[in-house]
Coordinates of C-alpha atoms in Angstrom, one line a residue:
M28 CA -25.6 11.8 -88.3
R29 CA -25.1 8.1 -87.2
R30 CA -22.6 7.4 -84.3
S31 CA -20.6 4.5 -84.9
P32 CA -20.9 1.2 -82.6
L33 CA -17.5 2.2 -81.2
A34 CA -18.6 5.8 -80.2
T35 CA -21.8 4.3 -78.9
L36 CA -19.8 2.1 -76.4
L37 CA -17.5 4.8 -75.6
L38 CA -20.2 6.9 -74.6
A39 CA -22.0 4.0 -72.5
A40 CA -18.8 3.3 -70.4
L41 CA -18.4 7.1 -69.8
V42 CA -21.9 7.4 -68.5
L43 CA -22.4 4.3 -66.7
P44 CA -20.3 4.8 -63.7
A45 CA -22.4 7.8 -63.0
C46 CA -25.5 5.8 -63.1
L47 CA -24.0 3.2 -60.3
P48 CA -24.4 3.5 -56.7
R49 CA -21.4 4.7 -55.4
V50 CA -19.2 2.1 -53.7
T51 CA -17.3 3.7 -50.3
T52 CA -14.7 1.8 -48.4
R53 CA -15.7 1.7 -44.5
P54 CA -12.9 2.1 -42.0
P55 CA -12.5 -1.8 -40.1
P56 CA -14.1 -1.5 -36.7
P57 CA -12.1 -0.9 -33.9
S58 CA -10.2 -3.6 -32.0
L59 CA -8.2 -3.9 -28.7
T60 CA -5.0 -3.8 -30.8
T61 CA -5.8 -0.7 -32.7
V62 CA -7.0 1.2 -30.2
A63 CA -4.2 0.2 -27.5
D64 CA -1.3 0.6 -30.4
S65 CA -2.8 4.5 -31.0
L66 CA -3.1 5.0 -27.3
F67 CA 0.4 3.9 -26.3
E68 CA 1.9 5.4 -29.5
S69 CA 0.1 8.8 -28.7
V70 CA 1.8 8.8 -25.0
E71 CA 5.3 7.5 -26.0
N72 CA 5.6 10.5 -28.9
E73 CA 5.5 12.8 -25.5
G74 CA 8.5 10.8 -24.3
T75 CA 6.6 8.5 -22.0
L76 CA 7.8 4.7 -21.9
A77 CA 5.2 2.4 -21.8
S78 CA 5.6 -1.3 -21.1
V79 CA 2.4 -3.3 -21.9
F80 CA 1.5 -7.1 -21.8
M81 CA -1.7 -9.1 -21.6
V82 CA -2.2 -13.0 -21.8
D83 CA -5.3 -15.4 -21.3
A84 CA -5.8 -15.9 -17.6
V85 CA -6.1 -19.8 -18.3
T86 CA -3.5 -20.7 -20.7
G87 CA -1.1 -17.7 -20.9
T88 CA -1.4 -17.1 -24.3
P89 CA 0.0 -13.6 -25.2
L90 CA -3.1 -11.5 -26.5
Y91 CA -1.4 -8.0 -26.7
A92 CA 2.1 -7.1 -26.1
R93 CA 4.1 -3.4 -26.4
H94 CA 7.5 -3.5 -25.4
P95 CA 7.0 -6.1 -22.7
H96 CA 10.6 -6.4 -21.7
V97 CA 11.0 -2.7 -20.8
R98 CA 12.3 -2.0 -17.2
L99 CA 10.6 0.5 -15.3
L100 CA 10.0 1.2 -11.4
P101 CA 7.1 -0.9 -10.3
A102 CA 5.9 1.3 -7.7
S103 CA 3.2 -0.3 -5.3
T104 CA 2.5 -3.2 -8.0
M105 CA 5.3 -4.8 -6.0
K106 CA 2.8 -5.4 -3.3
V107 CA 1.5 -8.1 -5.6
V108 CA 4.9 -9.8 -5.4
S109 CA 5.2 -9.8 -1.6
T110 CA 1.5 -10.6 -0.8
S111 CA 1.4 -13.7 -3.1
A112 CA 4.9 -14.7 -1.9
A113 CA 3.5 -14.6 1.7
L114 CA 0.2 -16.5 0.7
S115 CA 2.2 -19.0 -1.2
A116 CA 4.4 -19.8 1.9
F117 CA 1.6 -19.6 4.7
G118 CA -1.8 -20.2 3.2
P119 CA -4.4 -17.4 3.4
D120 CA -5.5 -18.7 7.2
Y121 CA -2.5 -17.9 8.7
R122 CA -2.4 -15.7 11.8
F123 CA 0.4 -13.8 13.3
R124 CA 0.4 -14.8 16.9
T125 CA 2.2 -12.5 19.8
P126 CA 2.4 -13.9 23.2
V127 CA 2.6 -11.6 26.2
R128 CA 3.8 -13.1 29.7
L129 CA 4.5 -11.7 33.3
E130 CA 7.8 -12.1 34.6
G131 CA 8.3 -11.7 38.5
T132 CA 6.2 -12.3 41.6
Q133 CA 2.8 -11.1 42.5
L134 CA 2.2 -10.3 46.2
G135 CA -1.5 -9.6 46.8
N136 CA -2.7 -7.1 44.5
L137 CA 1.1 -5.9 43.9
F138 CA 3.0 -7.2 40.9
L139 CA 7.0 -6.9 41.0
G140 CA 8.3 -7.6 37.8
D141 CA 8.2 -7.1 33.9
L142 CA 5.4 -7.6 31.0
V143 CA 7.2 -9.2 28.4
V144 CA 5.9 -9.3 24.5
E145 CA 7.3 -11.3 21.7
A146 CA 7.7 -9.6 18.8
S147 CA 6.0 -11.6 15.8
G148 CA 6.1 -9.1 13.1
D149 CA 2.4 -8.7 13.1
P150 CA 1.7 -5.5 11.1
S151 CA -2.3 -5.1 12.6
L152 CA -1.5 -5.2 16.5
G153 CA -3.1 -2.2 17.8
S154 CA -4.5 -1.2 14.5
W155 CA -7.9 0.6 13.9
R156 CA -8.7 -1.3 11.0
F157 CA -9.9 -4.4 12.5
P158 CA -12.3 -4.6 15.5
E159 CA -10.2 -7.2 17.0
T160 CA -6.9 -5.4 17.1
T161 CA -8.3 -2.1 18.0
V162 CA -8.9 -3.2 21.7
A163 CA -5.3 -4.7 22.1
C164 CA -4.5 -2.2 25.0
E165 CA -8.1 -3.0 26.6
Q166 CA -7.5 -6.5 26.4
L167 CA -4.2 -6.7 28.1
A168 CA -5.2 -4.2 30.8
E169 CA -8.3 -6.4 31.5
A170 CA -6.3 -9.6 31.5
I171 CA -4.1 -7.9 34.3
H172 CA -6.8 -6.8 36.3
T173 CA -8.2 -10.3 35.9
R174 CA -5.3 -11.4 37.7
G175 CA -6.0 -9.4 40.8
I176 CA -3.2 -7.0 40.0
R177 CA -3.8 -3.4 41.1
Q178 CA -0.5 -2.1 41.3
W179 CA 2.6 -3.0 39.3
I180 CA 6.4 -2.1 40.0
G181 CA 8.2 -3.0 36.5
A182 CA 8.9 -2.4 33.1
V183 CA 7.0 -3.0 29.9
R184 CA 9.9 -5.1 27.7
V185 CA 9.5 -6.4 24.0
N186 CA 11.9 -9.0 22.7
N187 CA 13.4 -9.5 19.0
A188 CA 12.7 -6.3 18.4
D189 CA 15.8 -5.0 17.3
E190 CA 16.6 -2.9 14.3
G191 CA 17.8 -4.7 10.9
P192 CA 21.0 -3.9 9.1
Y193 CA 19.4 -1.1 7.4
G194 CA 18.0 0.5 10.4
L195 CA 14.4 1.5 10.5
F196 CA 14.1 1.8 6.6
G197 CA 14.3 -0.3 3.6
P198 CA 17.1 0.4 1.1
G199 CA 16.4 2.8 -1.8
W200 CA 13.8 4.6 0.0
A201 CA 13.9 8.4 -0.8
W202 CA 14.8 10.5 2.3
D203 CA 11.9 12.6 1.9
D204 CA 9.6 9.5 1.6
A205 CA 10.8 8.1 5.0
A206 CA 9.4 11.4 6.8
Y207 CA 5.9 10.7 5.8
A208 CA 3.3 8.4 7.6
Y209 CA 2.8 6.3 4.7
S210 CA 6.5 5.1 5.1
A211 CA 6.2 4.2 8.8
A212 CA 9.3 2.4 9.7
P213 CA 8.6 -1.8 9.4
S214 CA 10.1 -2.7 12.5
L215 CA 9.7 -6.2 13.9
F216 CA 7.5 -5.0 16.7
V217 CA 4.4 -2.7 15.1
F218 CA 2.0 -1.3 17.2
R219 CA -1.0 0.9 15.9
E220 CA 1.0 0.9 12.6
N221 CA 3.8 3.0 14.2
V222 CA 1.8 6.0 13.6
V223 CA -0.2 8.5 15.9
D224 CA -3.0 11.0 15.3
L225 CA -1.6 14.8 15.5
S226 CA -4.5 17.6 16.1
L227 CA -3.6 21.3 16.0
E228 CA -6.1 24.0 17.4
R229 CA -6.1 27.9 17.0
P230 CA -6.5 30.0 20.0
E231 CA -10.3 30.9 20.1
G232 CA -10.7 34.2 17.9
Q233 CA -7.5 33.9 16.2
D234 CA -7.3 34.5 12.7
C235 CA -4.8 33.2 10.2
N236 CA -3.3 36.6 9.0
T237 CA -1.8 37.7 12.4
Q238 CA 0.5 35.7 14.6
P239 CA -1.5 34.0 17.7
R240 CA -1.1 35.5 21.1
R241 CA -1.1 31.9 22.8
P242 CA 0.5 29.1 21.2
I243 CA -1.1 26.6 18.9
T244 CA -2.3 23.7 21.0
V245 CA -0.7 20.5 19.9
R246 CA -2.1 16.8 20.8
Y247 CA -1.2 13.6 20.2
S248 CA -3.5 10.4 20.7
P249 CA -2.9 8.1 21.9
A250 CA -0.8 10.2 24.1
F251 CA 2.6 9.5 24.8
E252 CA 6.2 11.1 25.3
A253 CA 5.8 13.1 22.1
P254 CA 9.1 14.3 20.3
P255 CA 9.4 18.4 20.0
T256 CA 7.0 19.6 17.6
V257 CA 7.3 22.9 15.6
V258 CA 4.7 24.5 14.0
Y259 CA 5.0 27.1 11.0
L260 CA 1.8 29.0 10.1
E261 CA 1.4 30.0 6.3
P262 CA -1.2 32.5 5.4
N263 CA -2.5 33.2 2.0
A264 CA -1.3 30.0 0.6
Q265 CA -2.6 28.7 -2.6
R266 CA -4.3 25.8 -0.8
A267 CA -5.3 25.1 3.0
G268 CA -3.8 22.2 4.7
L269 CA -1.8 20.5 6.9
G270 CA 1.6 18.8 6.5
C271 CA 3.8 17.6 9.1
V272 CA 7.1 15.4 8.8
R273 CA 9.9 14.0 11.0
E274 CA 13.1 15.5 11.0
R275 CA 15.8 13.0 10.2
G276 CA 18.5 12.5 12.8
N277 CA 16.5 14.2 15.8
G278 CA 13.1 12.5 15.6
S279 CA 11.4 16.3 16.0
I280 CA 8.3 16.8 14.1
R281 CA 7.8 19.9 11.9
C282 CA 4.5 21.0 10.6
V283 CA 3.3 23.6 8.0
W284 CA -0.3 24.7 8.7
R285 CA -1.5 26.5 5.5
S286 CA -4.4 28.8 5.0
T287 CA -6.0 30.7 2.4
A288 CA -8.1 34.2 1.9
E289 CA -11.3 32.0 2.2
Q290 CA -10.4 29.2 4.2
C291 CA -8.8 29.7 8.0
P292 CA -9.7 26.2 9.7
R293 CA -9.3 26.4 13.7
K294 CA -8.5 22.8 13.7
A295 CA -6.6 20.4 11.6
N296 CA -5.1 16.8 12.1
M297 CA -3.2 14.1 10.6
R298 CA -1.2 10.9 10.9
V299 CA 2.6 10.9 11.7
A300 CA 4.9 8.1 12.2
V301 CA 6.7 7.3 15.4
D302 CA 10.1 5.8 15.8
D303 CA 9.6 4.0 19.0
P304 CA 6.5 1.9 19.0
R305 CA 7.4 0.2 21.9
A306 CA 6.8 3.5 24.2
L307 CA 3.6 4.3 22.2
F308 CA 2.6 0.6 23.3
A309 CA 3.6 1.0 26.9
S310 CA 1.6 4.8 26.9
C311 CA -1.4 3.1 25.4
L312 CA -1.4 0.2 28.1
E313 CA -1.0 2.7 31.0
E314 CA -4.1 4.4 29.9
S315 CA -6.1 1.2 29.9
L316 CA -4.5 0.2 33.1
A317 CA -5.6 3.8 34.8
V318 CA -9.1 3.2 33.5
R319 CA -9.2 0.1 36.0
G320 CA -7.5 1.6 38.7
I321 CA -4.0 0.0 37.9
W322 CA -0.9 2.0 38.5
R323 CA 2.4 1.2 37.3
V324 CA 5.6 2.7 39.0
P325 CA 8.8 2.1 36.4
A326 CA 11.4 0.4 38.4
A327 CA 14.7 1.7 38.8
P328 CA 17.7 -0.3 37.5
Q329 CA 19.5 -0.9 40.9
T330 CA 16.2 -1.7 42.4
A331 CA 16.6 -5.1 44.1
A332 CA 13.1 -5.7 45.8
V333 CA 11.8 -8.0 43.5
P334 CA 11.9 -11.6 45.3
T335 CA 14.0 -14.2 44.0
A336 CA 11.2 -16.8 43.4
T337 CA 10.1 -14.9 40.3
T338 CA 8.1 -16.9 37.6
S339 CA 6.9 -16.6 34.0
E340 CA 3.6 -16.9 33.3
P341 CA 1.4 -16.8 30.2
L342 CA -0.9 -13.6 30.2
L343 CA -2.5 -13.6 26.7
E344 CA -1.8 -14.1 23.0
F345 CA -2.6 -11.7 20.5
V346 CA -3.8 -13.5 17.4
S347 CA -4.0 -11.2 14.0
P348 CA -6.9 -11.3 11.3
S349 CA -6.5 -14.0 8.7
L350 CA -3.4 -13.5 6.0
A351 CA -6.0 -13.1 3.7
E352 CA -7.8 -10.2 5.4
L353 CA -4.2 -8.5 6.0
V354 CA -3.6 -9.2 2.1
K355 CA -6.7 -7.4 1.4
V356 CA -6.4 -4.3 3.2
T357 CA -2.5 -4.2 2.0
N358 CA -3.5 -4.0 -1.9
K359 CA -6.9 -2.4 -1.6
E360 CA -5.4 0.6 0.4
S361 CA -1.8 0.3 -0.7
L362 CA -0.4 -0.1 2.8
N363 CA 3.5 0.0 2.8
L364 CA 4.1 -1.1 6.3
Y365 CA 1.8 -4.3 6.2
A366 CA 3.7 -5.1 2.7
E367 CA 6.9 -4.5 4.1
R368 CA 6.1 -6.8 7.1
L369 CA 4.5 -9.6 5.0
G370 CA 7.6 -9.6 2.6
L371 CA 10.1 -9.7 5.4
R372 CA 8.0 -12.3 7.3
F373 CA 8.1 -14.7 4.0
T374 CA 11.8 -13.8 4.1
R375 CA 12.4 -15.3 7.4
E376 CA 10.3 -18.4 6.5
R377 CA 12.4 -19.0 3.7
T378 CA 15.9 -18.1 4.7
G379 CA 15.6 -17.7 8.8
T380 CA 16.5 -14.5 9.0
E381 CA 15.1 -11.0 8.4
S382 CA 16.7 -8.4 6.4
Y383 CA 16.6 -6.5 3.0
T384 CA 19.4 -8.7 1.4
A385 CA 17.7 -12.0 2.3
L386 CA 14.4 -10.5 1.0
R387 CA 16.0 -10.0 -2.2
D388 CA 17.6 -13.6 -2.3
A389 CA 14.3 -15.1 -1.0
M390 CA 12.0 -13.3 -3.9
A391 CA 14.4 -14.2 -6.4
Q392 CA 14.1 -17.8 -5.6
E393 CA 10.2 -17.5 -5.4
L394 CA 10.0 -15.9 -8.7
T395 CA 12.4 -18.2 -10.2
R396 CA 10.1 -21.2 -8.9
R397 CA 7.3 -19.7 -11.1
G398 CA 9.6 -19.4 -13.8
I399 CA 9.7 -15.6 -14.0
S400 CA 13.6 -14.4 -14.7
P401 CA 15.3 -11.7 -12.7
R402 CA 15.8 -9.9 -15.9
L403 CA 11.9 -9.6 -16.0
L404 CA 11.6 -8.8 -12.1
R405 CA 13.8 -8.0 -9.4
A406 CA 12.7 -7.3 -5.9
A407 CA 14.4 -5.0 -3.5
D408 CA 11.7 -4.3 -0.9
G409 CA 8.0 -5.5 -0.1
S410 CA 6.1 -2.2 -0.8
G411 CA 7.6 -0.8 -3.8
L412 CA 8.9 2.2 -2.1
S413 CA 12.5 1.5 -3.0
R414 CA 13.9 2.8 -6.2
Y415 CA 16.0 -0.4 -6.5
N416 CA 13.0 -2.3 -7.5
V417 CA 12.8 -3.1 -11.3
A418 CA 10.1 -4.7 -13.2
T419 CA 8.6 -5.5 -16.8
A420 CA 4.8 -5.9 -17.5
Q421 CA 5.8 -9.4 -18.4
G422 CA 7.1 -10.0 -15.3
L423 CA 4.0 -8.4 -13.4
V424 CA 1.7 -10.6 -15.4
G425 CA 3.6 -13.6 -14.5
V426 CA 3.2 -13.0 -10.8
I427 CA -0.5 -12.9 -11.0
Y428 CA -1.0 -15.6 -13.9
T429 CA 0.7 -18.3 -11.7
S430 CA -0.7 -16.9 -8.5
L431 CA -4.2 -17.9 -10.2
K432 CA -3.0 -21.4 -10.9
E433 CA -2.5 -21.7 -7.0
P434 CA -4.7 -22.7 -4.0
Y435 CA -4.4 -19.2 -2.7
G436 CA -5.2 -17.5 -6.0
P437 CA -8.7 -16.6 -5.0
A438 CA -7.6 -14.9 -1.9
L439 CA -4.9 -12.7 -4.0
L440 CA -7.6 -12.0 -6.5
E441 CA -10.2 -10.9 -3.9
S442 CA -7.6 -8.3 -2.5
L443 CA -7.3 -6.2 -5.8
P444 CA -9.0 -3.2 -6.0
I445 CA -12.1 -3.3 -8.0
A446 CA -12.3 -0.5 -10.7
G447 CA -15.2 2.0 -9.9
V448 CA -15.9 0.3 -6.8
D449 CA -13.3 0.3 -4.2
G450 CA -9.5 0.9 -2.9
T451 CA -7.0 3.0 -4.9
L452 CA -9.4 2.4 -8.0
A453 CA -12.4 3.3 -6.5
N454 CA -12.7 6.8 -8.8
T455 CA -11.2 4.9 -11.8
A456 CA -13.6 3.7 -14.9
A457 CA -16.7 4.7 -13.0
N458 CA -18.3 6.0 -16.1
N459 CA -17.2 3.6 -18.9
G460 CA -18.0 0.0 -19.5
A461 CA -15.2 -1.4 -17.2
K462 CA -16.5 -0.5 -13.7
G463 CA -16.7 -3.8 -11.9
L464 CA -14.7 -5.7 -14.4
I465 CA -11.1 -4.9 -13.5
R466 CA -9.3 -5.8 -10.4
A467 CA -6.1 -4.4 -10.4
K468 CA -3.1 -3.4 -8.2
T469 CA -2.1 0.4 -8.5
G470 CA 1.5 2.2 -8.3
T471 CA 2.7 5.5 -8.3
L472 CA 5.8 7.0 -7.8
S473 CA 7.1 10.8 -8.9
G474 CA 6.8 10.2 -13.0
Q475 CA 6.1 6.5 -12.9
K476 CA 2.2 4.9 -12.9
A477 CA 1.8 0.9 -13.0
F478 CA -1.4 -1.1 -12.7
V479 CA -1.4 -5.1 -12.9
G480 CA -4.5 -7.3 -12.4
V481 CA -7.3 -9.1 -14.2
A482 CA -9.9 -8.1 -16.9
E483 CA -13.1 -9.9 -17.5
R484 CA -14.1 -10.0 -21.1
P485 CA -18.0 -10.9 -21.0
H486 CA -18.4 -10.8 -24.8
D487 CA -15.4 -13.0 -25.5
P488 CA -16.0 -16.6 -24.8
E489 CA -12.5 -17.6 -26.1
H490 CA -10.7 -15.4 -23.7
P491 CA -13.2 -14.5 -21.0
R492 CA -10.5 -13.5 -18.5
V493 CA -7.3 -11.9 -19.3
V494 CA -4.3 -11.1 -16.9
F495 CA -2.5 -7.6 -17.7
A496 CA 0.0 -5.4 -16.7
M497 CA 0.2 -1.6 -17.9
M498 CA 3.4 0.4 -16.9
L499 CA 4.1 4.1 -17.8
G500 CA 7.4 5.8 -17.0
N501 CA 9.0 9.0 -17.6
I502 CA 5.8 10.7 -17.3
D503 CA 5.3 14.4 -18.2
E504 CA 3.9 17.0 -15.4
Q505 CA 1.5 18.1 -18.1
P506 CA 0.8 15.3 -20.5
T507 CA -2.3 15.0 -23.1
L508 CA -3.8 12.7 -21.0
T509 CA -3.0 11.6 -17.4
A510 CA -1.9 7.9 -16.5
N511 CA -5.3 7.3 -15.1
Q512 CA -7.0 8.6 -18.3
V513 CA -4.7 6.4 -20.5
F514 CA -5.5 3.3 -18.2
E515 CA -9.3 4.1 -18.2
R516 CA -9.2 3.8 -22.0
F517 CA -7.1 0.8 -22.2
A518 CA -9.3 -0.8 -19.4
E519 CA -12.5 -0.3 -21.5
A520 CA -10.7 -1.6 -24.8
M521 CA -9.9 -4.7 -22.7
V522 CA -13.3 -5.6 -21.6
S523 CA -15.3 -4.7 -24.4
L524 CA -13.5 -4.8 -27.9
P525 CA -12.5 -7.9 -29.9
L526 CA -8.6 -8.5 -29.9
R527 CA -8.1 -7.8 -33.5

């Protein structure tokens, strides 16, 4: 039987597709936009708030945005605001200068009078972080020894060190923050970063599960008139460690020393904040004087033995490291005290006074100068400890972007932690392509995490460097991805993927 021509055509049409190679639709290659959208959508589905913004570092052209106007707590990314403001006002080479003079009369090797320090707001005076600041007491004692003084009757005075209108702490600081060494009071006179080393030691042979027959040994270094210290022992804890806080109101120190069944350390130490850096400074100086055989006797208030022919003579001047160096440790290590002092010093330069009310106004004027609206960023303090700070990803990006346009820009950029290398990003992005290609300031408060900085895109000749901010709020205690994991994935996309 012969097939009709039409039947032959129909049969060919049915058979032909099976003979041709199958065409598959490949998914588009990943891009920064698709990866970031998927990433932030996943955390938002868990209830986290995300505010993200990224621009070209040269032109300011927006390259990626997700809720860039959402206001969240900036936490320690506020340090970028205060340090950039200080660099803008003073320049990277600025140094704090703290003059010291003798007021009184020297009779042979006896000095009758006071040693007077003019507080400058230098956050590094006496700090262990720099070789030149660590030896402050030794330098001062040597200057006194060189004058031929071997006995001193008088006092150590610090001028211009009165507390501001908020007392020792900034507005919006949580009461439990104020108890710890990381929030030491940003007083106008700072010595040794307003903290001391506290060490505890158990009696020899004493285990952790029985009450010690002899008291725990408590030592402070540098030695000074320490506040009352109470130590509570907590055996069989989940984790070994020492935690000490200052009691509000009375200044006493309360410590809880925890041990586990496996860990029973005989010694422990940590740093605690002090309320009176002037007393700490005086004690440190007396230690250094004693090494040189110089003894100070405090003068009684009614003493009239000082001759009337008193003089005021400069003794020495403490000079801080450069502002660029101070900003670097501030941002690399996220030092609250340094950020507060730099923010308040900027405020005094702009307004003639130091207060947090003035700081808020001075920062608002500085941000307005840069074209950053108060609706995008509002500063209440310099460190980010205040819960009154408000920021958006767009506002934080504006701070970095405008700073890169100014002469101090390289100093600010140099101060930011490097992913996988140093600072608060030392352990971040260590095993992916973002290592060494991102500089960013981090910020952390309970339920909040923020990052702001610069990313290098070596494979993108059109946008080789970008400025970005990523803010997460309302973070769940047990998320599918931690805030750091979210940042690492976003960071890798920023440095390696095409934009679209």
